[in-house]
mmCIF file of C-alpha atoms in Angstrom:
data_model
loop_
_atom_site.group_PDB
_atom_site.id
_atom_site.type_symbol
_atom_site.label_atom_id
_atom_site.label_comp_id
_atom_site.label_asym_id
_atom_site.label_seq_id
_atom_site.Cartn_x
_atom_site.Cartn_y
_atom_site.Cartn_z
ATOM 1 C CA UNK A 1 -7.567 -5.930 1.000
ATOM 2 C CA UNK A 2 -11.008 -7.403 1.752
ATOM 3 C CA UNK A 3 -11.939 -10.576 0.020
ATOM 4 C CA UNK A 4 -15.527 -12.037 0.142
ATOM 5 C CA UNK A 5 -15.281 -15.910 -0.403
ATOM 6 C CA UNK A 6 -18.179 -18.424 -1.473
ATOM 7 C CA UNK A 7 -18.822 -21.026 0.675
ATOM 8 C CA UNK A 8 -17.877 -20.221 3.920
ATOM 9 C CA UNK A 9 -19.947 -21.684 6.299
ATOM 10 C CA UNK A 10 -18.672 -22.783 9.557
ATOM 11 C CA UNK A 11 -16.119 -21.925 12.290
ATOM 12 C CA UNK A 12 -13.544 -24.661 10.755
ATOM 13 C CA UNK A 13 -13.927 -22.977 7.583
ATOM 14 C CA UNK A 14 -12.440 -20.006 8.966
ATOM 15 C CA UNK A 15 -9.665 -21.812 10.920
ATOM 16 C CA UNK A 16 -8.733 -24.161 7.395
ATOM 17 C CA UNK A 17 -8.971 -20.671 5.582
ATOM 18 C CA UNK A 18 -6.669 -18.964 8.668
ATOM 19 C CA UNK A 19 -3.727 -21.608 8.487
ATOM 20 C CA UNK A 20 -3.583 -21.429 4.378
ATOM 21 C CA UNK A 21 -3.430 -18.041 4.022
ATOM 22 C CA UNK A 22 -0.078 -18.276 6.780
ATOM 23 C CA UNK A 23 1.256 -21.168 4.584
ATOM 24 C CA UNK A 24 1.231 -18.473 1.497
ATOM 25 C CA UNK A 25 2.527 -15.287 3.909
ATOM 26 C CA UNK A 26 -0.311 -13.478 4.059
ATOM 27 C CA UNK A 27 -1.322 -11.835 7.140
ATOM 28 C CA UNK A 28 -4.719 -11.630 8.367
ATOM 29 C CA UNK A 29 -6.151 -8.912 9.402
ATOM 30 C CA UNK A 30 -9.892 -9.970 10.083
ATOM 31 C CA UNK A 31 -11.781 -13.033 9.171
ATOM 32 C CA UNK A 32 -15.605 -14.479 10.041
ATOM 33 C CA UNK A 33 -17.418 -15.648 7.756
ATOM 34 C CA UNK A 34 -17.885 -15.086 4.112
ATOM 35 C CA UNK A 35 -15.021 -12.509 4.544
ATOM 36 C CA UNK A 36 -11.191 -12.252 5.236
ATOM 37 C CA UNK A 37 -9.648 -8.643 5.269
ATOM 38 C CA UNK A 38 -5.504 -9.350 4.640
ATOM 39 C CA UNK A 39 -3.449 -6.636 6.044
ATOM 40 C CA UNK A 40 -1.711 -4.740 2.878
ATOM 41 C CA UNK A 41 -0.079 -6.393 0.553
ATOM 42 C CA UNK A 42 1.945 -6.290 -2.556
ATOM 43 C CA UNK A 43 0.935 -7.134 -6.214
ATOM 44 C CA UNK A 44 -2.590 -7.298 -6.096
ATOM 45 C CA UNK A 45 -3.443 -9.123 -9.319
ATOM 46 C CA UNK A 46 -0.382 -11.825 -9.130
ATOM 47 C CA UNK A 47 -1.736 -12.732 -5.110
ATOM 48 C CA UNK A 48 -5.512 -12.320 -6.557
ATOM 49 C CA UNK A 49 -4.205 -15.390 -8.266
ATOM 50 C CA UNK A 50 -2.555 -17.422 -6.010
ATOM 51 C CA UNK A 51 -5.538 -16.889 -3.565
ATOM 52 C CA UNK A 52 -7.603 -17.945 -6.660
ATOM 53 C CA UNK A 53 -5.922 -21.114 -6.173
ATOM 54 C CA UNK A 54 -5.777 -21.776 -2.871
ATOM 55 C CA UNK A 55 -9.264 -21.311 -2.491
ATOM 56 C CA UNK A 56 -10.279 -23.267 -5.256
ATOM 57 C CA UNK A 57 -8.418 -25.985 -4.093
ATOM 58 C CA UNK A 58 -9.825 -26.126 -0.813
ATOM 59 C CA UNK A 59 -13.645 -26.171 -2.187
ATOM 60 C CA UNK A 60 -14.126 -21.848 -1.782
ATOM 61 C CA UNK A 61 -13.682 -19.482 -4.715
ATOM 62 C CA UNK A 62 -13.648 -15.738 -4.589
ATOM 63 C CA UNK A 63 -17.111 -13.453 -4.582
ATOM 64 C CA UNK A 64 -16.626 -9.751 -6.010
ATOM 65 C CA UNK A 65 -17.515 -6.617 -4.204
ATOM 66 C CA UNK A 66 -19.464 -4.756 -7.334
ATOM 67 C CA UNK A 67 -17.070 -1.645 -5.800
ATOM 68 C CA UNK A 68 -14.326 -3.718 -5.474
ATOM 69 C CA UNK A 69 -12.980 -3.152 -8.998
ATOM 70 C CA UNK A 70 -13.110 0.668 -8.537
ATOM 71 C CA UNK A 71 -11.649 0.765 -5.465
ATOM 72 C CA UNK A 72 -8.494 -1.204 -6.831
ATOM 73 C CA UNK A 73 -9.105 1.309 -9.753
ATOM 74 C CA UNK A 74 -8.740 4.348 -7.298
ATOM 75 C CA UNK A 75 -5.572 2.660 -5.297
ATOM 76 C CA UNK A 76 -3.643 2.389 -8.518
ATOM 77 C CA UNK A 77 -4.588 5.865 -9.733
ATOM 78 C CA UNK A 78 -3.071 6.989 -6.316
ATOM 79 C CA UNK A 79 0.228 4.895 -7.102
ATOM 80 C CA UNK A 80 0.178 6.491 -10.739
ATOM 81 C CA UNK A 81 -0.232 9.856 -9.748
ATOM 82 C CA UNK A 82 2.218 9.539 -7.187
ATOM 83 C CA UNK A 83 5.078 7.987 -9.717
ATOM 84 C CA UNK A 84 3.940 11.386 -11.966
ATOM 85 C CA UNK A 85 5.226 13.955 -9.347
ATOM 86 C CA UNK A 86 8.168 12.541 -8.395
ATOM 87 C CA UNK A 87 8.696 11.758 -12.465
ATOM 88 C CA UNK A 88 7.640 15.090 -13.203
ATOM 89 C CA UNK A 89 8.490 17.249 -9.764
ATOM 90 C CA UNK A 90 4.974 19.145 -10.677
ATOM 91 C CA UNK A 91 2.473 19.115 -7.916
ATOM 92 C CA UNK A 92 -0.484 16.627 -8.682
ATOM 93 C CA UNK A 93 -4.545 17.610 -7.761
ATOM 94 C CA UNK A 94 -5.281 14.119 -6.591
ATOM 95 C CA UNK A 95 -8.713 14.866 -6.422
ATOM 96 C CA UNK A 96 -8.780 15.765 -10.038
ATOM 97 C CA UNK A 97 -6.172 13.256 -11.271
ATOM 98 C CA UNK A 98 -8.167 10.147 -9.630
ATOM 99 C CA UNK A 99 -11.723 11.696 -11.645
ATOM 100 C CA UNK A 100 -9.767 12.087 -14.924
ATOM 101 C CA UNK A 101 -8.231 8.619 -14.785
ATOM 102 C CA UNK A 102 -11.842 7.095 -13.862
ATOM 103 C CA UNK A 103 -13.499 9.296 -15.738
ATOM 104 C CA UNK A 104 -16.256 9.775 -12.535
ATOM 105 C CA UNK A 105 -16.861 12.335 -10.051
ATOM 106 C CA UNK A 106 -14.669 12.738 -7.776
ATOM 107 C CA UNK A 107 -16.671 12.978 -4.771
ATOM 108 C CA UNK A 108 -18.522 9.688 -5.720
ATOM 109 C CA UNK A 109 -15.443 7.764 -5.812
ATOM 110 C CA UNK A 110 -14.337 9.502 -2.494
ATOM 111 C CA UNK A 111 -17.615 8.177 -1.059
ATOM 112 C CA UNK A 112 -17.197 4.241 -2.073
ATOM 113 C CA UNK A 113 -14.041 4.401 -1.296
ATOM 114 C CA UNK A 114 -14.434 5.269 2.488
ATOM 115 C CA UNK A 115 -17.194 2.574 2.576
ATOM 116 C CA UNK A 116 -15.119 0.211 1.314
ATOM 117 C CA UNK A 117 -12.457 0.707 2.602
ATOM 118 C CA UNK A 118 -12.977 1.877 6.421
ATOM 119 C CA UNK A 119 -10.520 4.585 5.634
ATOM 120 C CA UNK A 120 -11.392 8.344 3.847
ATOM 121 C CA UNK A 121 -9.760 8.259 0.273
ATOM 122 C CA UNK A 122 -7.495 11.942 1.647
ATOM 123 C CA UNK A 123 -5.968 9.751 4.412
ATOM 124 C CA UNK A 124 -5.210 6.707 1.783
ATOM 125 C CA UNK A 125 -3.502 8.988 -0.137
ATOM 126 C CA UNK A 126 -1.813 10.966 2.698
ATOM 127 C CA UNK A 127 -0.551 7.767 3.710
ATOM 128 C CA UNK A 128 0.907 6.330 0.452
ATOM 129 C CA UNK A 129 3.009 9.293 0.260
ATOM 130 C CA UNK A 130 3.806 8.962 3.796
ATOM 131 C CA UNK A 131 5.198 5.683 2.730
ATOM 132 C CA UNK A 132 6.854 6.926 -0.459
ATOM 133 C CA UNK A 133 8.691 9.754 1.845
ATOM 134 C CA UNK A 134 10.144 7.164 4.054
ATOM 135 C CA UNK A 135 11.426 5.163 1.213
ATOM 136 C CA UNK A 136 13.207 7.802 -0.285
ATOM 137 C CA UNK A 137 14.945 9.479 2.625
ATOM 138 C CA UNK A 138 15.554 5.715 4.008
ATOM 139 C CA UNK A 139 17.171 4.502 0.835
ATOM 140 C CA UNK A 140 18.374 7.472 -1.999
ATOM 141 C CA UNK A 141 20.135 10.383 -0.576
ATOM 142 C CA UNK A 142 17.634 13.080 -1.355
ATOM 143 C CA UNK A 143 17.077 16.087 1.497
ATOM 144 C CA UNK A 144 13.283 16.492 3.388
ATOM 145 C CA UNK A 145 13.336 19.588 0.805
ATOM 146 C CA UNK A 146 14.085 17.968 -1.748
ATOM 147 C CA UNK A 147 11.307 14.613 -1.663
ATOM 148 C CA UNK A 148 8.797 17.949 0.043
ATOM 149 C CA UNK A 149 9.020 19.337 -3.382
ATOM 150 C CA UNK A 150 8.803 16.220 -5.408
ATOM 151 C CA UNK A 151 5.423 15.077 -3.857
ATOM 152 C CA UNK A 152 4.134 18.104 -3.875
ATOM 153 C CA UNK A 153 4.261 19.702 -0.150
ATOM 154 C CA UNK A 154 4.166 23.324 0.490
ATOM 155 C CA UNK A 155 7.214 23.069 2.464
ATOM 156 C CA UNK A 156 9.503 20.976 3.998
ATOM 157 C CA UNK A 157 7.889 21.971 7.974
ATOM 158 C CA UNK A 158 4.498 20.420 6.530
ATOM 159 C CA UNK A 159 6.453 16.899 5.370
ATOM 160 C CA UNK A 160 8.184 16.534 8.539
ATOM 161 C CA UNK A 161 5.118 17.069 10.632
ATOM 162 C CA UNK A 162 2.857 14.950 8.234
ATOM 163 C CA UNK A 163 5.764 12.385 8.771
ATOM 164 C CA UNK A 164 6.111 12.665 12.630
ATOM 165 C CA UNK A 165 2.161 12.965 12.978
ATOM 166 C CA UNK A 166 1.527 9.688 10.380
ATOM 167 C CA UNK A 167 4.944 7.323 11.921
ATOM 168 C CA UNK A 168 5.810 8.877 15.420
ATOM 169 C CA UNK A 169 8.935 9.220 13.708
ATOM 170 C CA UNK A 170 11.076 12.401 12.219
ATOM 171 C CA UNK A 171 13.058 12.346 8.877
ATOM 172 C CA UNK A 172 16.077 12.345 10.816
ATOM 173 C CA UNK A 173 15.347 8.675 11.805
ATOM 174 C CA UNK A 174 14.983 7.612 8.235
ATOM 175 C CA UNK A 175 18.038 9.545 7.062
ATOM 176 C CA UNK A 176 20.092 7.776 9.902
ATOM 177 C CA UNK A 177 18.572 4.386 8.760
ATOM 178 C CA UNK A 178 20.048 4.722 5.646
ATOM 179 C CA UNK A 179 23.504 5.819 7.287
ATOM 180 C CA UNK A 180 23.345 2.777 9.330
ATOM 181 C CA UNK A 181 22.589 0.870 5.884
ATOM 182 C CA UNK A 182 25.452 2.157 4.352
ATOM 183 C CA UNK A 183 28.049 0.482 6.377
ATOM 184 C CA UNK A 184 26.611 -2.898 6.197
ATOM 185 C CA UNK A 185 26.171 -2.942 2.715
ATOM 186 C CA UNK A 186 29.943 -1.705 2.173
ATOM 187 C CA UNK A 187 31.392 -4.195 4.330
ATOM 188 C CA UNK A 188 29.213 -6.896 2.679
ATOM 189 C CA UNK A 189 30.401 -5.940 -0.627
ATOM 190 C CA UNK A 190 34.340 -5.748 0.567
ATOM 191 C CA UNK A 191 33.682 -9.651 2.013
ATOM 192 C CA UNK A 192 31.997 -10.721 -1.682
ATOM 193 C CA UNK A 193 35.465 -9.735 -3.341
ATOM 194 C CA UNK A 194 37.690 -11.213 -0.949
ATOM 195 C CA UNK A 195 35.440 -14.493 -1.748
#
């Protein structure tokens, strides 16, 4: 998430800035000045907020990026679209969901959002469902066929090298995460009843 902040305007201002975004657990990705690009985070509008604060407490407040809006516009169409086909099990057009939901040309918003983001909008969205796919084989006991169908992959091959390709790692890994989960959590729940 790239933030552009008012009244930046010398190297302490970026090591003051630095140390309060650690003391709230965000993670920095970049910073100079007049900018600081946090590595990805969670609930965008409650931490807009609490970096609201924080800023205005230490004398900076928060600029907008006039794309900004429709970026975080695009990122939450990508979310919602996402949710749909694994609500659904139908196979979403993500180019075509993300114009409906904006109501805008698709190729326009692909455009601002690789400016914006440093990132093509194909490999943002490749990448959430990369991240959706290791959830669900990590933590529910779905198959690779199963979670290829759900988000819409032409087969379960393509998922597992889109996995491999995007996290080095095969669904095997994630399947045996959750097997090594499993234990754990039993044994923790036999110890809270003996309590």
């Amino acid at each position: 998430m790239k933030l552009l902040i008012k009244g930046m305007v010398c190297n302490r201002c970026i090591y003051m800035l630095t140390e309060e975004f650690q003391k709230l657990g965000m993670e920095i990705a970049a910073i100079r000045l007049g900018e600081v690009i946090l590595k990805n985070t969670g609930n965008i509008v409650m931490e807009e907020q609490v970096i609201r604060n924080m800023l205005n407490k230490n004398g900076f407040d928060l600029l907008y990026d006039k794309h900004q809006k429709t970026v975080d516009q695009i990122k939450d169409a990508v979310e919602k679209g996402i949710q749909e086909q694994l609500h659904t099990g139908e196979s979403v057009k993500f180019s075509t969901w993300i114009s409906n939901e904006l109501h805008r040309d698709y190729s326009s918003l692909s455009a601002l959002f690789s400016s914006s983001e440093g990132c093509t909008l194909e490999r943002f969205i490749i990448s959430r469902k990369i991240e959706k796919v290791k959830d669900l084989l990590s933590n529910t006991d779905q198959s690779l066929s199963e979670t290829a169908n759900m988000l819409g992959y032409s087969s379960p091959a393509h998922l597992s090298n889109q996995l491999k390709k995007h996290t080095g790692f095969t669904s095997s890994y994630y399947k045996r995460m959750r097997h090594n989960k499993t234990p754990h959590i039993e044994n923790q729940i036999i110890a809270d009843n003996r309590s």
